[in-house]
Coordinates of C-alpha atoms in Angstrom, one line a residue:
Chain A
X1 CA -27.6 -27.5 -9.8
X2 CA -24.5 -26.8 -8.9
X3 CA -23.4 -28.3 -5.6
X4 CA -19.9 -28.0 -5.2
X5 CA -19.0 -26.8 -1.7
X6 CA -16.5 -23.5 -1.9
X7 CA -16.2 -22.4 1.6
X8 CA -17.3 -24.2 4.9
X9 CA -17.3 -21.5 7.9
X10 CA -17.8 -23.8 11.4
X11 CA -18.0 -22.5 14.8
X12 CA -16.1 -19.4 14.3
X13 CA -15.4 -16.7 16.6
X14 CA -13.3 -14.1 15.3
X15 CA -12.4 -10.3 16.2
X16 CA -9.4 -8.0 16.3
X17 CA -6.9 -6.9 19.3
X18 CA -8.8 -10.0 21.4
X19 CA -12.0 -8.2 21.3
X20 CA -14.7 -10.8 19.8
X21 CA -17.0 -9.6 17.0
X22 CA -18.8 -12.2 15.8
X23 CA -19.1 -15.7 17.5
X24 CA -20.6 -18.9 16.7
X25 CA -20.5 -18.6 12.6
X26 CA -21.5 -21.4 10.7
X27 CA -22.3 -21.3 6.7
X28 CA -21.6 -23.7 4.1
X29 CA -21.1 -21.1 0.3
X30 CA -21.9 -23.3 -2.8
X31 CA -20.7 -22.8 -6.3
X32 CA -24.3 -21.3 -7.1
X33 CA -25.1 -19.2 -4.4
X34 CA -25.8 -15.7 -4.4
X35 CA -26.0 -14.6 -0.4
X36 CA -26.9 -10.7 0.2
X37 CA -25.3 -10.1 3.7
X38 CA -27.6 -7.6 6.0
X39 CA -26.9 -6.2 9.5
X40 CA -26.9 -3.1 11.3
X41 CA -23.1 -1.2 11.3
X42 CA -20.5 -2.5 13.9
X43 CA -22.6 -5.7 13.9
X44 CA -19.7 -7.5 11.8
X45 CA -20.3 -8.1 8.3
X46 CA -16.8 -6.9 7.2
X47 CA -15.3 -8.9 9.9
X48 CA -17.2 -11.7 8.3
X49 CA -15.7 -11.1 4.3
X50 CA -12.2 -10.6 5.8
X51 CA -12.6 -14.2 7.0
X52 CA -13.4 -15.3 3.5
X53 CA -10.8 -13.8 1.9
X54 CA -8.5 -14.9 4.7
X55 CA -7.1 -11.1 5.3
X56 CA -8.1 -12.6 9.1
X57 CA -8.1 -16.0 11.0
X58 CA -10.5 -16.7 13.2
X59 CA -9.7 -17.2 17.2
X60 CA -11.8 -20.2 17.0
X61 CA -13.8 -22.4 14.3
X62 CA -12.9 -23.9 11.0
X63 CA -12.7 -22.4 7.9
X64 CA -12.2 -24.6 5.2
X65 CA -11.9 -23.5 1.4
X66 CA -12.0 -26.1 -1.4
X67 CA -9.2 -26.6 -3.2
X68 CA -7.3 -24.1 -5.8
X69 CA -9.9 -21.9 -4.5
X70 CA -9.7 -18.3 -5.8
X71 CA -11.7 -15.3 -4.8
X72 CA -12.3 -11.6 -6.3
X73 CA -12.7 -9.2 -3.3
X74 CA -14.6 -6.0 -4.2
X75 CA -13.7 -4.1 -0.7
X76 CA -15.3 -0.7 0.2
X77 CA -13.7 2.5 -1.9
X78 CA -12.7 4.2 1.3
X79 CA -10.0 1.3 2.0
X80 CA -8.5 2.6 -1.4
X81 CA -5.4 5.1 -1.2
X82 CA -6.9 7.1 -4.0
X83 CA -4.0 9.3 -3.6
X84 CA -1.2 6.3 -5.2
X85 CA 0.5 6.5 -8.4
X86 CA -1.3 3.7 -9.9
X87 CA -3.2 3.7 -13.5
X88 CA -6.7 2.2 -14.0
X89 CA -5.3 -0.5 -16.4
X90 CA -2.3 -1.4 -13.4
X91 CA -5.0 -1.6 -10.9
X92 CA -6.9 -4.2 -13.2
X93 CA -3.9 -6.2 -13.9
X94 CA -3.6 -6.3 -9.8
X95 CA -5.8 -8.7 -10.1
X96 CA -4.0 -11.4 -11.7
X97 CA -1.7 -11.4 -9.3
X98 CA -3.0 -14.4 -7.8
X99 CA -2.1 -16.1 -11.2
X100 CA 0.8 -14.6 -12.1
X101 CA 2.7 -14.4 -9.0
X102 CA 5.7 -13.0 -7.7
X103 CA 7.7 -13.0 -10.7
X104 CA 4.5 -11.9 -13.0
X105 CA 5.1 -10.1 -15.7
X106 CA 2.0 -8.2 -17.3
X107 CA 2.5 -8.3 -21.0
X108 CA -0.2 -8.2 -24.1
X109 CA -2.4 -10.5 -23.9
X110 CA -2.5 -9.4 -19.6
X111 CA -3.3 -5.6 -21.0
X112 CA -5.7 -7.0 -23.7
X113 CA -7.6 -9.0 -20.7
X114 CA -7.9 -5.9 -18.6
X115 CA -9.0 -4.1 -21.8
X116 CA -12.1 -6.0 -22.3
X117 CA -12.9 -6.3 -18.6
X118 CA -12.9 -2.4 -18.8
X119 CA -15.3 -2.5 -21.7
X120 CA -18.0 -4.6 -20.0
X121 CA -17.6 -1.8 -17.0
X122 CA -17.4 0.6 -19.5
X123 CA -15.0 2.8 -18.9
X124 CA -12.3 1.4 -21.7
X125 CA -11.4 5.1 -22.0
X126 CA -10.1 5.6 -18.7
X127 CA -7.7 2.7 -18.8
X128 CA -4.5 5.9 -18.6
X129 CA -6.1 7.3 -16.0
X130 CA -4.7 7.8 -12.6
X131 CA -7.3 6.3 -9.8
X132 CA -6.9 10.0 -8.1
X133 CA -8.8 11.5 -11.2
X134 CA -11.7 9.0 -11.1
X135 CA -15.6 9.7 -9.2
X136 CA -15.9 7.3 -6.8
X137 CA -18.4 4.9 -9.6
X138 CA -15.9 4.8 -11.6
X139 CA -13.3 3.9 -8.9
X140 CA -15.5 1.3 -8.0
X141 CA -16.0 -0.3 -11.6
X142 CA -11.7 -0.1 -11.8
X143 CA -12.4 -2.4 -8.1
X144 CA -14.8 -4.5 -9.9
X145 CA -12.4 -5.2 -13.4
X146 CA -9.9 -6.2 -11.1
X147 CA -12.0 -8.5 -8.5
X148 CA -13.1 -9.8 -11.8
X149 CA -9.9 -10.3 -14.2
X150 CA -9.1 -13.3 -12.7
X151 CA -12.5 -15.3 -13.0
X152 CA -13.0 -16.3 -9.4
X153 CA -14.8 -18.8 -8.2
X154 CA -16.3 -16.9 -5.3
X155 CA -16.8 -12.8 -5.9
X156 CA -17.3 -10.9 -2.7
X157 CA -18.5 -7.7 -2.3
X158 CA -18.5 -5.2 0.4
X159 CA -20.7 -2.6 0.0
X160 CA -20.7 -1.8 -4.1
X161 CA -23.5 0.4 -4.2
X162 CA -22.0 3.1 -1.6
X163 CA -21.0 6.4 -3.7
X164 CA -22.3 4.7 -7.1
X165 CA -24.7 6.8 -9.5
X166 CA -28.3 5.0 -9.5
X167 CA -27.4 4.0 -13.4
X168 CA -23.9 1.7 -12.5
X169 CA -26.1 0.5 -9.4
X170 CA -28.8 -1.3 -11.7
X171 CA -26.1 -1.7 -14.1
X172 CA -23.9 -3.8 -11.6
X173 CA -27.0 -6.3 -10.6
X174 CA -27.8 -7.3 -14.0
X175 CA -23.6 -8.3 -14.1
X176 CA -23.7 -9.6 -11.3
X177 CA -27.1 -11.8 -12.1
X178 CA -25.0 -12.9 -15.2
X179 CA -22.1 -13.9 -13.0
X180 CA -23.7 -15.7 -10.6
X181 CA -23.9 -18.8 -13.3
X182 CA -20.4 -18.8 -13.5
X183 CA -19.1 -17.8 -10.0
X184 CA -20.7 -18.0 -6.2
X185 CA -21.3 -14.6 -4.9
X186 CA -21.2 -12.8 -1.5
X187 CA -22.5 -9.6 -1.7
X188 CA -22.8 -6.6 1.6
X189 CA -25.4 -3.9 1.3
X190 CA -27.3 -1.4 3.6
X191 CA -29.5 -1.0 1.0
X192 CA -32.2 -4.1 1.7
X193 CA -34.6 -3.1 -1.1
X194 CA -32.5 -3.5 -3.8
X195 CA -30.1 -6.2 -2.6
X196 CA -32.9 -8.7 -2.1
X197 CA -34.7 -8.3 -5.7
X198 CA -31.4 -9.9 -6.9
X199 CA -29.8 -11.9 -3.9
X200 CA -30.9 -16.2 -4.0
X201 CA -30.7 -16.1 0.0
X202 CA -30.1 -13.7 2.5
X203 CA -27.4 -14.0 5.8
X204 CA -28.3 -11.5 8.8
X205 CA -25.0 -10.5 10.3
X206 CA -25.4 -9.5 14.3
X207 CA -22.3 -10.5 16.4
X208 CA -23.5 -14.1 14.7
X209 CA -25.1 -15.5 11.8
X210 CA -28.2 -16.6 10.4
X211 CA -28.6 -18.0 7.1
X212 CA -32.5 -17.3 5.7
X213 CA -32.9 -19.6 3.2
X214 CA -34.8 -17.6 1.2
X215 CA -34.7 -13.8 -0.5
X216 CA -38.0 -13.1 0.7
X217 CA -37.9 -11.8 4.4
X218 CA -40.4 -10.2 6.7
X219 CA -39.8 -7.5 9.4
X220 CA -40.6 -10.0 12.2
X221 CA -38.2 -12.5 10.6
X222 CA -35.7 -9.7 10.7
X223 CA -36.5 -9.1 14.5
X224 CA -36.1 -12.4 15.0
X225 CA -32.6 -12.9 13.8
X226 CA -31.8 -9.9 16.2
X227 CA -31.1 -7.7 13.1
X228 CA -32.6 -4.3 13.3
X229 CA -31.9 -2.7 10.3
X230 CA -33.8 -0.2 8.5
X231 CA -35.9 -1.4 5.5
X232 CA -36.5 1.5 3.0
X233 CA -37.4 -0.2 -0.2
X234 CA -36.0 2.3 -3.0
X235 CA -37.5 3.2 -7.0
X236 CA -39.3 0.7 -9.2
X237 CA -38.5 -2.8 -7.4
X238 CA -38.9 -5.7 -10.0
X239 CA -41.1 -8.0 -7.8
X240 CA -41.9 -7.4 -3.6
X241 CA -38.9 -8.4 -1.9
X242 CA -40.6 -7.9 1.5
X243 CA -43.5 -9.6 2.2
X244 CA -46.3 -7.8 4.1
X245 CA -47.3 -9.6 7.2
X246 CA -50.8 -10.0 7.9
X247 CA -51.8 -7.8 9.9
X248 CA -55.1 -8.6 12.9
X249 CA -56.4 -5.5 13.8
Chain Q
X1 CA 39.4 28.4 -11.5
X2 CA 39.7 25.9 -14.2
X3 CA 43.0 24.4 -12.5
X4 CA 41.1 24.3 -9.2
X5 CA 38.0 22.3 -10.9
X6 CA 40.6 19.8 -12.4
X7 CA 42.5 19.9 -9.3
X8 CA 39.0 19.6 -7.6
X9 CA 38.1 16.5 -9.9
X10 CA 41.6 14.7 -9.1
X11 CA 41.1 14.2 -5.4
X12 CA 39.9 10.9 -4.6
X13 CA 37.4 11.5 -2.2
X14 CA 35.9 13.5 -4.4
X15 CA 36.0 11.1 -6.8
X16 CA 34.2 8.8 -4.4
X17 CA 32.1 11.9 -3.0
X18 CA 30.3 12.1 -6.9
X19 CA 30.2 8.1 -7.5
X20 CA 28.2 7.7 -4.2
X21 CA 25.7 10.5 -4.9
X22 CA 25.1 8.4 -8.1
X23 CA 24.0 5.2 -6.8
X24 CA 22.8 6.8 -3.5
X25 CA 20.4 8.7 -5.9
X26 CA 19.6 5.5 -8.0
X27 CA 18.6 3.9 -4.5
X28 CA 16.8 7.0 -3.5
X29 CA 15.1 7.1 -6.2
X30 CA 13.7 3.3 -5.9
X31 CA 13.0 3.6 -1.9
X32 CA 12.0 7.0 -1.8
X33 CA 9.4 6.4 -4.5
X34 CA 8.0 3.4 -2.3
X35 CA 8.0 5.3 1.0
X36 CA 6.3 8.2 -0.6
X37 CA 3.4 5.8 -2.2
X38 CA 2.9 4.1 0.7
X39 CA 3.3 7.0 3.5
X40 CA 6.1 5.2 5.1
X41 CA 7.7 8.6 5.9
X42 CA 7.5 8.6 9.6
X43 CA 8.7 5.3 9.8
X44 CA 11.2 5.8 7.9
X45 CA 12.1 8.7 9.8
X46 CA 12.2 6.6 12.8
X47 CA 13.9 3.9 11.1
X48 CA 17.3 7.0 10.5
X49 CA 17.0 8.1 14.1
X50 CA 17.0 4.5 15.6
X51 CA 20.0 4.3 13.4
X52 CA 22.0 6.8 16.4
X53 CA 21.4 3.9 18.8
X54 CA 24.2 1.8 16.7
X55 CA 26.5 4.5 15.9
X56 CA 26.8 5.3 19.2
X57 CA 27.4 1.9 20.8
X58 CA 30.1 1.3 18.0
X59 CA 31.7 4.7 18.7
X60 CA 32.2 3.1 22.2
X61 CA 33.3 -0.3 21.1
X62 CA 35.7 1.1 19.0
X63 CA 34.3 -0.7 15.7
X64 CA 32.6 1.0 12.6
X65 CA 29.7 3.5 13.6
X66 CA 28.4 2.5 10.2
X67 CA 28.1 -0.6 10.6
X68 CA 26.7 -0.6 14.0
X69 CA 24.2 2.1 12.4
X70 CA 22.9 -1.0 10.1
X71 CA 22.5 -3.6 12.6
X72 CA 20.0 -1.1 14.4
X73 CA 18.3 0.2 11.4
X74 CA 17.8 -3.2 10.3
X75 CA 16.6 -4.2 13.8
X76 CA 13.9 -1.4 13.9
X77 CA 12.4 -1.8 10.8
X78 CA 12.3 -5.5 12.0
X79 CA 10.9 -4.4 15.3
X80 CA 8.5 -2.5 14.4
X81 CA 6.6 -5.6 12.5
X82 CA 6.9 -7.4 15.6
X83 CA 5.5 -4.8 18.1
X84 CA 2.6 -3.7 15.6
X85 CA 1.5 -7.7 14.6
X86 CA -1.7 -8.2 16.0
X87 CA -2.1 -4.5 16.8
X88 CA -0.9 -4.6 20.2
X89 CA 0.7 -1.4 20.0
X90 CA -0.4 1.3 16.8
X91 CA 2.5 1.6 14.5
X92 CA 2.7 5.1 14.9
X93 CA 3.2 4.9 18.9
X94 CA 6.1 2.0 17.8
X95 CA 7.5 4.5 15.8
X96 CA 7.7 7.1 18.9
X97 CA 9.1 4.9 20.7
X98 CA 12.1 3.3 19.1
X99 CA 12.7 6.2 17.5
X100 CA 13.6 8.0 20.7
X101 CA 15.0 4.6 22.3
X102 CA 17.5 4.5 19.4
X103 CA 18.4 8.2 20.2
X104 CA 18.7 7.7 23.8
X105 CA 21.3 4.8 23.5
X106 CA 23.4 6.6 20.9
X107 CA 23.7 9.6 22.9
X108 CA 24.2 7.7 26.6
X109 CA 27.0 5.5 24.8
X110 CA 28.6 8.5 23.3
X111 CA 29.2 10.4 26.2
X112 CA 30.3 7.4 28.3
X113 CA 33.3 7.2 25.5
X114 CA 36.1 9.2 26.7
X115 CA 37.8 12.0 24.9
X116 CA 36.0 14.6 22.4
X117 CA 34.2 12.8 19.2
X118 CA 34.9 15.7 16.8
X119 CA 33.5 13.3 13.7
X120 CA 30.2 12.5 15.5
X121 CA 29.2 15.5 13.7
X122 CA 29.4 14.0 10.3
X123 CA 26.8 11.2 11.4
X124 CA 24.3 13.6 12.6
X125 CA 24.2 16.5 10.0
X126 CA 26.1 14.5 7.0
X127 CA 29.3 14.5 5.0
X128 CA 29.7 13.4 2.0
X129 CA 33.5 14.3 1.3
X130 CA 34.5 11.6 4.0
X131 CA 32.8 8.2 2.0
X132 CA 35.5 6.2 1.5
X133 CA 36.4 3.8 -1.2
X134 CA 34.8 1.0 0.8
X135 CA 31.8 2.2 1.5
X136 CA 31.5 3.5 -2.1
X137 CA 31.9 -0.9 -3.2
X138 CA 29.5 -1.8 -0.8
X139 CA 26.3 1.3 -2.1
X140 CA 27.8 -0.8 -5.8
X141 CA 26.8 -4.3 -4.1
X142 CA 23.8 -2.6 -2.4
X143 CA 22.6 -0.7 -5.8
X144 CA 23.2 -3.9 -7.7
X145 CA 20.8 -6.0 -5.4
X146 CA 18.2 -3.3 -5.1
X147 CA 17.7 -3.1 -8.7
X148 CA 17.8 -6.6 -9.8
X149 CA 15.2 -6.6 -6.9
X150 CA 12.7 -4.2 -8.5
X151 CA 13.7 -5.7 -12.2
X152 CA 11.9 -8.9 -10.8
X153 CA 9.4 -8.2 -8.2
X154 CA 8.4 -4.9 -9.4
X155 CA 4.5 -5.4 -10.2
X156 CA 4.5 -7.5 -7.5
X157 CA 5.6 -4.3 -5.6
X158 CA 4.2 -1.9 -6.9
X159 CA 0.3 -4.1 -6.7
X160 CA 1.5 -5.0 -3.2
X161 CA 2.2 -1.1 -2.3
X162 CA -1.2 0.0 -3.7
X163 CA -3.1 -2.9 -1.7
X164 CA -1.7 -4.8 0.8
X165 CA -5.1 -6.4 1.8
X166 CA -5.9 -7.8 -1.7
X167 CA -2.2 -9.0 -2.6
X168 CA -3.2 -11.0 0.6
X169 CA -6.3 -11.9 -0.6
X170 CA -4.5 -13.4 -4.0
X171 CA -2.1 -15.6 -1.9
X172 CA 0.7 -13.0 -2.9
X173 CA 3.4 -13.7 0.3
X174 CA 2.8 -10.2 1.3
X175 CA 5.1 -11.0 4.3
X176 CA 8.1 -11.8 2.1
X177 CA 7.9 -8.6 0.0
X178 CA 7.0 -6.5 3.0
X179 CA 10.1 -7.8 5.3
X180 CA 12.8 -7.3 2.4
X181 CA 11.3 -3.7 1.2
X182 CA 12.1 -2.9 5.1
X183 CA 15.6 -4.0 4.7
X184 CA 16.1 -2.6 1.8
X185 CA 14.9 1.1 3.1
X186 CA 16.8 0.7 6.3
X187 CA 20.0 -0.3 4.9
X188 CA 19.8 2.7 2.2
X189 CA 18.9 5.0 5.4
X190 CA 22.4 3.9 6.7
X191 CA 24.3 3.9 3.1
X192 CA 22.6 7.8 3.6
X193 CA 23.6 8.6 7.0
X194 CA 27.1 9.5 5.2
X195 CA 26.0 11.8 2.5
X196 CA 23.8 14.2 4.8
X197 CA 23.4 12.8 8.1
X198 CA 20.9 11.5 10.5
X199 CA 18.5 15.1 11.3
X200 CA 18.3 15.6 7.7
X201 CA 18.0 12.4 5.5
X202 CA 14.4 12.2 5.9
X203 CA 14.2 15.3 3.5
X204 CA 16.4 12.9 0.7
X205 CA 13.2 10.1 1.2
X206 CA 10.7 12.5 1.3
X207 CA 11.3 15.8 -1.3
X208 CA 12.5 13.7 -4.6
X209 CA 9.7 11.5 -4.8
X210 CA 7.2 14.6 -4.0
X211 CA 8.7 16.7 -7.0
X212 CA 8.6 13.6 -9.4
X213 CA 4.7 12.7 -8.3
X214 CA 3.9 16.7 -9.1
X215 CA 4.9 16.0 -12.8
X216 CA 3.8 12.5 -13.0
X217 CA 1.7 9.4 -11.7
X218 CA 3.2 6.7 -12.8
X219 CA 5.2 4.4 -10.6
X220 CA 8.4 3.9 -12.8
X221 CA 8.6 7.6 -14.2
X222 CA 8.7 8.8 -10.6
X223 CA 11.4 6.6 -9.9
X224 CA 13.7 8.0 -12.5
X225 CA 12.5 11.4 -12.0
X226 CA 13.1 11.1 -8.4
X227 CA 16.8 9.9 -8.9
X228 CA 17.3 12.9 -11.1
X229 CA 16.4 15.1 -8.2
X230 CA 18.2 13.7 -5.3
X231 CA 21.3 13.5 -8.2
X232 CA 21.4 17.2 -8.2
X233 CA 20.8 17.9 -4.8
X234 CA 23.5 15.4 -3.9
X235 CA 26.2 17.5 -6.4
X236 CA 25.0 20.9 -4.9
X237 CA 25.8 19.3 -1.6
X238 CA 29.4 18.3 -2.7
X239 CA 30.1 21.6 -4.0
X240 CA 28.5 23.7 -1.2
X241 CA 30.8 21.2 1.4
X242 CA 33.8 21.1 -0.7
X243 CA 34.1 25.1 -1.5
X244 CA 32.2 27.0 1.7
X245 CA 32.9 23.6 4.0
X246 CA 29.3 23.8 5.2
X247 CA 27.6 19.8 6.5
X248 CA 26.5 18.7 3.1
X249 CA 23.2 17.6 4.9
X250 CA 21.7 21.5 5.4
X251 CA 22.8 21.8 1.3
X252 CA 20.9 18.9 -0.1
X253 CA 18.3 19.9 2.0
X254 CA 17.7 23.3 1.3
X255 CA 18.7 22.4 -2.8
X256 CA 15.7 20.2 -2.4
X257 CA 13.4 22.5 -1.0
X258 CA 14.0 25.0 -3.3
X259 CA 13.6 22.2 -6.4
X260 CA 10.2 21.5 -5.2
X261 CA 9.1 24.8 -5.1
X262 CA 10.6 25.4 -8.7
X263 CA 8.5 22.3 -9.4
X264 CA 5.5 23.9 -7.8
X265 CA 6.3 27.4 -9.9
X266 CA 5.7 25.4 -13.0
X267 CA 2.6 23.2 -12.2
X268 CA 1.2 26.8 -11.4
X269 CA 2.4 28.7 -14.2
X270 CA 1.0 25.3 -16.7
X271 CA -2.1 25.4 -14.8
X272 CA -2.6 29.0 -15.1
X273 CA -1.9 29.5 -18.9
X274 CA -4.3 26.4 -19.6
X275 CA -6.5 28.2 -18.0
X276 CA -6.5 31.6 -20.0
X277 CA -6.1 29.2 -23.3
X278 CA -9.7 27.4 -22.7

């Protein structure tokens, strides 16, 4: 087991222009942990990963990272300008900037690197590519190489499965099933079904936090973490991911 | 007509006139390129007209309009980080603001000056025979720090430019990068404000970059290309002032326009016969 503590969230309220979206956050992320976030829209989960990633501080609470942290951020294609002059291969590189710096320079063996992280997403042949000319999977697997390039200790993704074809969707969960032993993962998704086959525990995002310590979650359990979102379980599921309740007629 | 080109060529502000369109179009070429990428075209149109604000209160002073045109570009672009941090005001509403707020103060100071400003018009509509030897040394010093600039920050740049959230999220000092690239544009707004005024220069930020980005997506290539656009719209512009003594502003801007509809000709034209080939 690995127990090293990555990222201890306490007390936090947090929110934009004054107006508080979540309050009262606690959760402790671990080197092993594999969290799918649920909640209904507007109810904060973004709000919650841009806390992670420290894009935003919070008005109150503690959020305390462990040191030489580093994190891969996945964020939702529609935050992407998919109309920039930017290659594929450049995009991938991106995300070594962390590393390399201000005064990076991106030579070889940085092309090489973003090369093979292009072949496990497989789509080495569109490393010339400008992002405008890509479908929105690929797009999304040119967001992946890059949240990945740099071997992160924490991966977090918002919302990966939104305009991917069903085939990168089962693809991605298998990766991501192989990264979890290397990398703690935070992962947003509508879609419950799915998410929860893969996911070690579950967090229900609703203006606060609960942490269910467990991948295995019932509709009343769901009610009563105040989180009414919709559970449509989709295709072949590996194993039940929602437990029936028993039901006295 | 040969002895008038050589005779042309001999004059010194001439001489000055095609040196500044070179390293106005090598800085044009770098900034444009940015503002373009990163739709920074209203602010940077905001950025020009704010300028008026500190030509006109150095037109009263008696001190260089130029100058005063800096310290107000400079304080805009400046400004406008510090009115749109937390989101207290949207940018775009910022940009409204000072960019009629720069306006107002230019015009109130110039008509408090006494006597009739017959040069004024230069500032507003642009002319590029009157940049003099000085301010041709300092576009060299300004050139000069822009590039060594790019040479060494340029992925970080260019990665910052695509995504300023994940730059962030990397520890990048997005705020570092950000506030010079703001200095940078507005002081090559002012170095500008010469070559074809105020009203126009958006046109020299804007059309360059948009002609280069029709042939080509890649960061660097649009940069050059861009430079080789404003360079000829820049010489038309001398040319056009020097021979029909018309504001060398209207001339770049109209050589421009009709460059990027040239450009758009032959995307059409290459689209179109792939087309019939396959």
């Amino acid at each position: 087991m690995n127990e090293i503590k990555l990222v201890s969230v306490k007390n936090v309220t947090a929110g934009y222009d004054n107006k508080v979206v979540l309050t009262n956050v606690s959760l402790d992320i671990y080197a092993n942990n594999f969290i799918g976030i649920i909640g209904p829209n507007g109810g904060g989960k973004t709000t919650f990963l841009r806390l992670l990633t420290g894009e935003i501080k919070p008005f109150s609470g503690s959020i305390s990272f462990k040191n030489d942290m580093s994190i891969g951020y996945l964020p939702q294609a529609s935050q992407i300008d998919k109309k920039f002059p930017i290659s594929v291969t450049e995009v991938v590189l991106s995300g070594l900037i962390g590393k390399q710096g201000l005064f990076g320079r991106y030579g070889k063996n940085e092309k090489q690197l973003a090369l093979e992280y292009l072949k496990i997403a497989g789509i080495e042949n569109l490393g010339k590519k400008n992002i405008g000319e890509l479908s929105g999977g690929q797009l999304q697997r040119t967001l992946l190489c890059r949240a990945l390039i740099s071997q992160p200790q924490l991966l977090i993704l918002d919302e990966p499965n939104t305009y991917v074809d069903n085939k990168f969707e089962g693809e991605l969960y298998e990766l991501l099933n192989k990264l979890n032993q290397k990398m703690a993962i935070v992962i947003v998704s509508h879609d419950l079904g799915t998410i929860t086959s893969y996911v070690k525990t579950i967090a229900c995002i609703n203006k606060t936090l609960f942490y269910h310590e467990s991948n295995q979650i019932t509709s009343e359990q769901l009610a009563s973490y105040n989180c009414p979102i919709q559970v449509i379980a989709h295709g072949p599921i590996p194993h039940t991911v929602l437990l029936e309740h028993n039901h006295k007629h | 007509m040969l002895l008038a080109m050589i005779k042309f060529f001999e004059y010194q502000f001439v001489q000055n006139a095609f040196i500044a369109s070179v390293l106005l179009s090598i800085l044009i070429g770098l900034v444009g390129s940015y503002i373009v990428a990163r739709r920074l075209v209203f602010l940077s149109g905001g950025i020009t007209h704010a300028s008026f604000g500190g030509v006109g209160i150095a037109w009263y002073l008696g001190l260089n309009p130029i100058a005063g045109a800096a310290v107000f570009a400079v304080l805009t672009a400046l400004g406008l980080e510090v009115l749109t941090q937390n989101k207290k005001l949207r940018e775009d509403s910022a940009i409204g603001m000072l960019w009629s707020f720069g306006m107002a103060i230019g015009i109130f100071f110039v008509f408090l000056t006494p006597g009739y400003a017959p040069n004024l018009m230069s500032y507003l509509f642009g002319d590029i025979l009157t940049i003099s030897s000085t301010d041709v040394w300092l576009l060299v010093a300004l050139s000069i720090i822009t590039l060594i600039f790019y040479a060494v920050f340029y992925h970080a740049i260019l990665f910052y430019a695509f995504d300023p959230n994940y730059a962030k999220t990397q520890h990048l000092p997005v705020v570092f990068i950000n506030i010079i690239l703001k200095i940078i544009i507005a002081l090559v707004i002012v170095f500008s404000i010469r070559a074809v005024g105020i009203i126009l220069l958006i046109s020299l930020l804007t059309i360059p970059a948009n002609v280069a980005n029709l042939f080509t997506n890649k960061f660097t290539k649009i940069i050059s290309f861009s430079f080789l656009v404003s360079m000829i719209s820049l010489i038309v512009g001398i040319i056009f002032s020097y021979w029909f003594n018309v504001p060398t502003g209207a001339t770049v801007v109209l050589t421009l326009i009709i460059l990027y509809l040239i450009a758009r000709l032959i995307i059409s034209i290459r689209n179109s016969t792939r087309l019939t080939k396959a």
